[in-house]
Short mmCIF file of C-alpha atoms in Angstrom, two decimals:
data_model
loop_
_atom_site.label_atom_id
_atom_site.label_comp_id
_atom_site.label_asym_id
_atom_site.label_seq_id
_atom_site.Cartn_x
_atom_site.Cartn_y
_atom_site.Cartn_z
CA UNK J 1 14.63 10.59 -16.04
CA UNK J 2 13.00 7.67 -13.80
CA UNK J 3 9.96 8.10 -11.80
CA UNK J 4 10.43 7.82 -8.38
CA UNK J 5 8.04 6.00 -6.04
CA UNK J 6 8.87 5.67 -2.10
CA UNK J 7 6.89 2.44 -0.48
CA UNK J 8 5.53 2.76 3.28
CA UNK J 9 4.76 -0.60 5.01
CA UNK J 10 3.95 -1.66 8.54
CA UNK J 11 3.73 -5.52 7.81
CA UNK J 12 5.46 -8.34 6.16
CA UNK J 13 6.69 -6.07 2.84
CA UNK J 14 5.20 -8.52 0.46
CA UNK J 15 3.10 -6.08 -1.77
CA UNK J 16 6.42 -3.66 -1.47
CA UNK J 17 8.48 -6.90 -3.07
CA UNK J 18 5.83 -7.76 -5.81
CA UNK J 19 6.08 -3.75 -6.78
CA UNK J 20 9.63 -4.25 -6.41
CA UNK J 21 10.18 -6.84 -8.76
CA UNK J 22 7.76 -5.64 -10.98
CA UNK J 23 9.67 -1.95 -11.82
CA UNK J 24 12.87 -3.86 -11.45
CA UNK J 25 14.50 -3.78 -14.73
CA UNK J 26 11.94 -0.96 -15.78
CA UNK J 27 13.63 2.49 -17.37
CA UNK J 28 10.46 4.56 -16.16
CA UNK J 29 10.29 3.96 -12.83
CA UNK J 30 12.77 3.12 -9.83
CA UNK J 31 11.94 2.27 -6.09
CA UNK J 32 13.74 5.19 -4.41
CA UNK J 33 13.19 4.18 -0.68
CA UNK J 34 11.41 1.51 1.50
CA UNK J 35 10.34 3.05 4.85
CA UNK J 36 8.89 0.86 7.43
CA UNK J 37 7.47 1.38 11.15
CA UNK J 38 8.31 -2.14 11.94
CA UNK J 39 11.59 -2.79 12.50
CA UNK J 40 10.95 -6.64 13.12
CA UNK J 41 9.59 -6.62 9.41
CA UNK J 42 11.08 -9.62 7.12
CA UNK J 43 11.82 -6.98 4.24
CA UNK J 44 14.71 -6.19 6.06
CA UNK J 45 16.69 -9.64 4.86
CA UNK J 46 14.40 -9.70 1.74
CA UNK J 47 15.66 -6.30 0.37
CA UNK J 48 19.03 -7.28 0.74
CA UNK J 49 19.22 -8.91 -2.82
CA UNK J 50 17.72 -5.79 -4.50
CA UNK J 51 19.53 -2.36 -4.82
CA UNK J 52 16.65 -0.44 -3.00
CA UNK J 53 17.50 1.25 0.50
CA UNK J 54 15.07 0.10 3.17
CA UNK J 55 15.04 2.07 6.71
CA UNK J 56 13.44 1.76 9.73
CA UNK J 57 11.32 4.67 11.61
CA UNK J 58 10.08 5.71 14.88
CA UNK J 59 6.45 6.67 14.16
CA UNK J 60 7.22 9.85 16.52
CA UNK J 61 9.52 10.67 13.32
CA UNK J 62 6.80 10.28 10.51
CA UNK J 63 5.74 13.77 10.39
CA UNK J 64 9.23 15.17 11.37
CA UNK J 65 12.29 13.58 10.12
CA UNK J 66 10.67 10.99 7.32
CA UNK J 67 8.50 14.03 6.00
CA UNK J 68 11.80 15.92 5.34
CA UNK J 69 13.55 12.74 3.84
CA UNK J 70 10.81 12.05 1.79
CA UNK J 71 10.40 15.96 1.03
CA UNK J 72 14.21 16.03 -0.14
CA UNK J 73 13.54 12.55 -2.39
CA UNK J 74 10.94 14.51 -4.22
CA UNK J 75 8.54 11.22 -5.13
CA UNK J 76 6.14 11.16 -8.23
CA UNK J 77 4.41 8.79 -5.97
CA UNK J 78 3.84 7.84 -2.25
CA UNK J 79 2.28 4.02 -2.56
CA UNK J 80 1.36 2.83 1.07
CA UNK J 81 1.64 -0.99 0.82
CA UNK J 82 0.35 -2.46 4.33
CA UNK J 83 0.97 0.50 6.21
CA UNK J 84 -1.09 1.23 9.15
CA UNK J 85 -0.74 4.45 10.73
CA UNK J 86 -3.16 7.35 9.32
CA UNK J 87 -1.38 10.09 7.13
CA UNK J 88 -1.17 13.11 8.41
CA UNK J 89 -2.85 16.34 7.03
CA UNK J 90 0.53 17.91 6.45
CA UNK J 91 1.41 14.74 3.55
CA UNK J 92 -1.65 14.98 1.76
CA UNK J 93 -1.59 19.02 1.67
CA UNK J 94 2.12 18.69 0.51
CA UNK J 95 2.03 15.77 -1.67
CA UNK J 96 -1.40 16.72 -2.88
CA UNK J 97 -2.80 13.12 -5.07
CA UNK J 98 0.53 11.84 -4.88
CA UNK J 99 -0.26 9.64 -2.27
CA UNK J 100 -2.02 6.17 -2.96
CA UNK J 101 -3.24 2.73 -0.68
CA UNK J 102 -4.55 -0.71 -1.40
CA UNK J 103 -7.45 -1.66 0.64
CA UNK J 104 -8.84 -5.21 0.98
CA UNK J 105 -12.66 -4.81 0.57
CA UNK J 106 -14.57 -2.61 -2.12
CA UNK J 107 -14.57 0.57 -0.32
CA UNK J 108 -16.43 2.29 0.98
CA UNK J 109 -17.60 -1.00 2.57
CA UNK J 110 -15.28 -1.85 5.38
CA UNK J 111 -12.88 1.08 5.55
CA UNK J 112 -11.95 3.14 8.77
CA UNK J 113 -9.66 3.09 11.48
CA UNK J 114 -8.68 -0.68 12.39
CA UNK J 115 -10.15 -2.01 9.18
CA UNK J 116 -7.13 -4.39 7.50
CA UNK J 117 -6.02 -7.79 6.65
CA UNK J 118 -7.98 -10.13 8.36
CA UNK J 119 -10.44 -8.18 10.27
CA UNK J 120 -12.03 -7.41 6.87
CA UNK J 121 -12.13 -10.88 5.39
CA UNK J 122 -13.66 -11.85 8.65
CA UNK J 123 -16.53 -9.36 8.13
CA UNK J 124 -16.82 -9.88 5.11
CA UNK J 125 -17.90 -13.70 6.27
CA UNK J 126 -19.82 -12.59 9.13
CA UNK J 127 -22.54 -10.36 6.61
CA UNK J 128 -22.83 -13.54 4.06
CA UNK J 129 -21.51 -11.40 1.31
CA UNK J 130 -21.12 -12.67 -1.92
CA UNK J 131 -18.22 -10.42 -3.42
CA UNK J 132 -15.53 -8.82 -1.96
CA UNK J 133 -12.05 -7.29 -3.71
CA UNK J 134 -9.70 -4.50 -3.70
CA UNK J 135 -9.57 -0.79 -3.96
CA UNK J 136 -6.68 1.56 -4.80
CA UNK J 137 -7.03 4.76 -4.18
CA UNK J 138 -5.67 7.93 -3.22
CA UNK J 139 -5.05 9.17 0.45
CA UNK J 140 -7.30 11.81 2.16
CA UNK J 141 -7.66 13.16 5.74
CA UNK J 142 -9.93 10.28 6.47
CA UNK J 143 -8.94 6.67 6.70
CA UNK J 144 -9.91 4.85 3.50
CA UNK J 145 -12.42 7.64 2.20
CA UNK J 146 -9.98 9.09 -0.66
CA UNK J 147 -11.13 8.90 -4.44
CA UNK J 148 -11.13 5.71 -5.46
CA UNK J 149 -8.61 5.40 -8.67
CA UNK J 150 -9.39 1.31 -9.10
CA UNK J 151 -11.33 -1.50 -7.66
CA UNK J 152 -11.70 -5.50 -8.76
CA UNK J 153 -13.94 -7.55 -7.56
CA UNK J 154 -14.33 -11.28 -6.90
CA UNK J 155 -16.60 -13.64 -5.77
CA UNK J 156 -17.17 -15.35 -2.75
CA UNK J 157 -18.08 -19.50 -2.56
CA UNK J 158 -19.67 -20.28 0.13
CA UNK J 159 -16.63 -22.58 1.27
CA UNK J 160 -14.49 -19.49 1.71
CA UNK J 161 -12.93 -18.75 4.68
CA UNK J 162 -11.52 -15.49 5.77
CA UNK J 163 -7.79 -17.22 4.87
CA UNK J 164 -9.04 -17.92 1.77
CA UNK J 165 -10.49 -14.82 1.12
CA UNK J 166 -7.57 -13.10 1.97
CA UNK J 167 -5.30 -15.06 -0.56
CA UNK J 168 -7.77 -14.22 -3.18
CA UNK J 169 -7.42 -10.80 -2.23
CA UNK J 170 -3.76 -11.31 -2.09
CA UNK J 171 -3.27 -12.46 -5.37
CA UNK J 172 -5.65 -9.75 -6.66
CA UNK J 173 -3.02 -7.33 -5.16
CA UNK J 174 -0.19 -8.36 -6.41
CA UNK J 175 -1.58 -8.57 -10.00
CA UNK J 176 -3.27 -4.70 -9.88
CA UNK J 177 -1.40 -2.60 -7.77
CA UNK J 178 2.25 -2.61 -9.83
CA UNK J 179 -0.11 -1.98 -13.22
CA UNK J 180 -1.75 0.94 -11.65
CA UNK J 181 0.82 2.67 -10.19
CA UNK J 182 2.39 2.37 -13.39
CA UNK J 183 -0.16 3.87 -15.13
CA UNK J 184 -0.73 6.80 -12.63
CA UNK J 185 3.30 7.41 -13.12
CA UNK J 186 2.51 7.34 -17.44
CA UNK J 187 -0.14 9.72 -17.29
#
């Protein structure tokens, strides 16, 4: 029997496509739902060419009606892929390490409430550091503070912008997070 993973995003979807196409023709693993807060999101017309349900949700539903959806899916994993709102105590009791993010920055540096996408890479200019990365970890009660499960690092030129940076970190994401979630679902 497949694995089942259900991907939350807020933003554009394109981490949810790359894990997409990477389980797509896998016989371990299938992509059960997409469930996204953003009903303006492009991965709307993108998922149309894949055989994956995507739905759009009122965040006043997310620890309501999507917790019983996602409840009655029964997930091996919950992989947050750009989404932005802070899970709720009653996931992570329930769905107890079954719950993973990607963050843009080697956590702990940079984590917390508001900390994503560009306002990272920015900081990450601003304090003249000379490495930045990703982490992957699981979800905790506190924004970005759960045990970290991977992180890959990368170095910073001094030409690098934040837009840089954050294709860097892009392509760092795209390459990792499909190879980890696959190994947390083979373990």
């Amino acid at each position: 029997m497949k694995k089942k993973i259900i991907l939350l995003i807020s933003g554009k979807g394109t981490n949810a496509i790359n894990i997409i196409n990477f389980f797509q023709n896998s016989d371990l693993v299938e992509v059960s739902l997409i469930l996204s807060n953003n009903k303006n999101s492009p991965i709307f017309e993108k998922i149309k060419k894949y055989n994956v349900p995507a739905e759009f949700f009122h965040l006043k539903d997310f620890d309501d009606e999507v917790f019983e959806k996602i409840k009655n899916i029964n997930p091996d994993l919950i992989v947050l892929a750009g989404f932005l709102k802070k899970i709720s105590s009653k996931y992570i009791d329930f769905f107890s390490k079954k719950i993973i993010n990607i963050h843009p920055s080697l956590l702990p540096k940079y984590g917390g409430k508001g900390m994503y996408g560009k306002h990272i890479h920015k900081k990450v200019i601003e304090s003249s550091d000379k490495e930045t990365g990703i982490t992957i970890h699981f979800v905790s009660k506190e924004y970005d503070s759960g045990e970290i499960i991977f992180q890959k690092k990368l170095k910073i030129n001094e030409k690098d912008d934040a837009s840089l940076i954050e294709k860097k970190v892009h392509t760092l994401e795209y390459e990792y997070y499909p190879k980890i979630i696959a190994s947390l679902l083979n373990s």
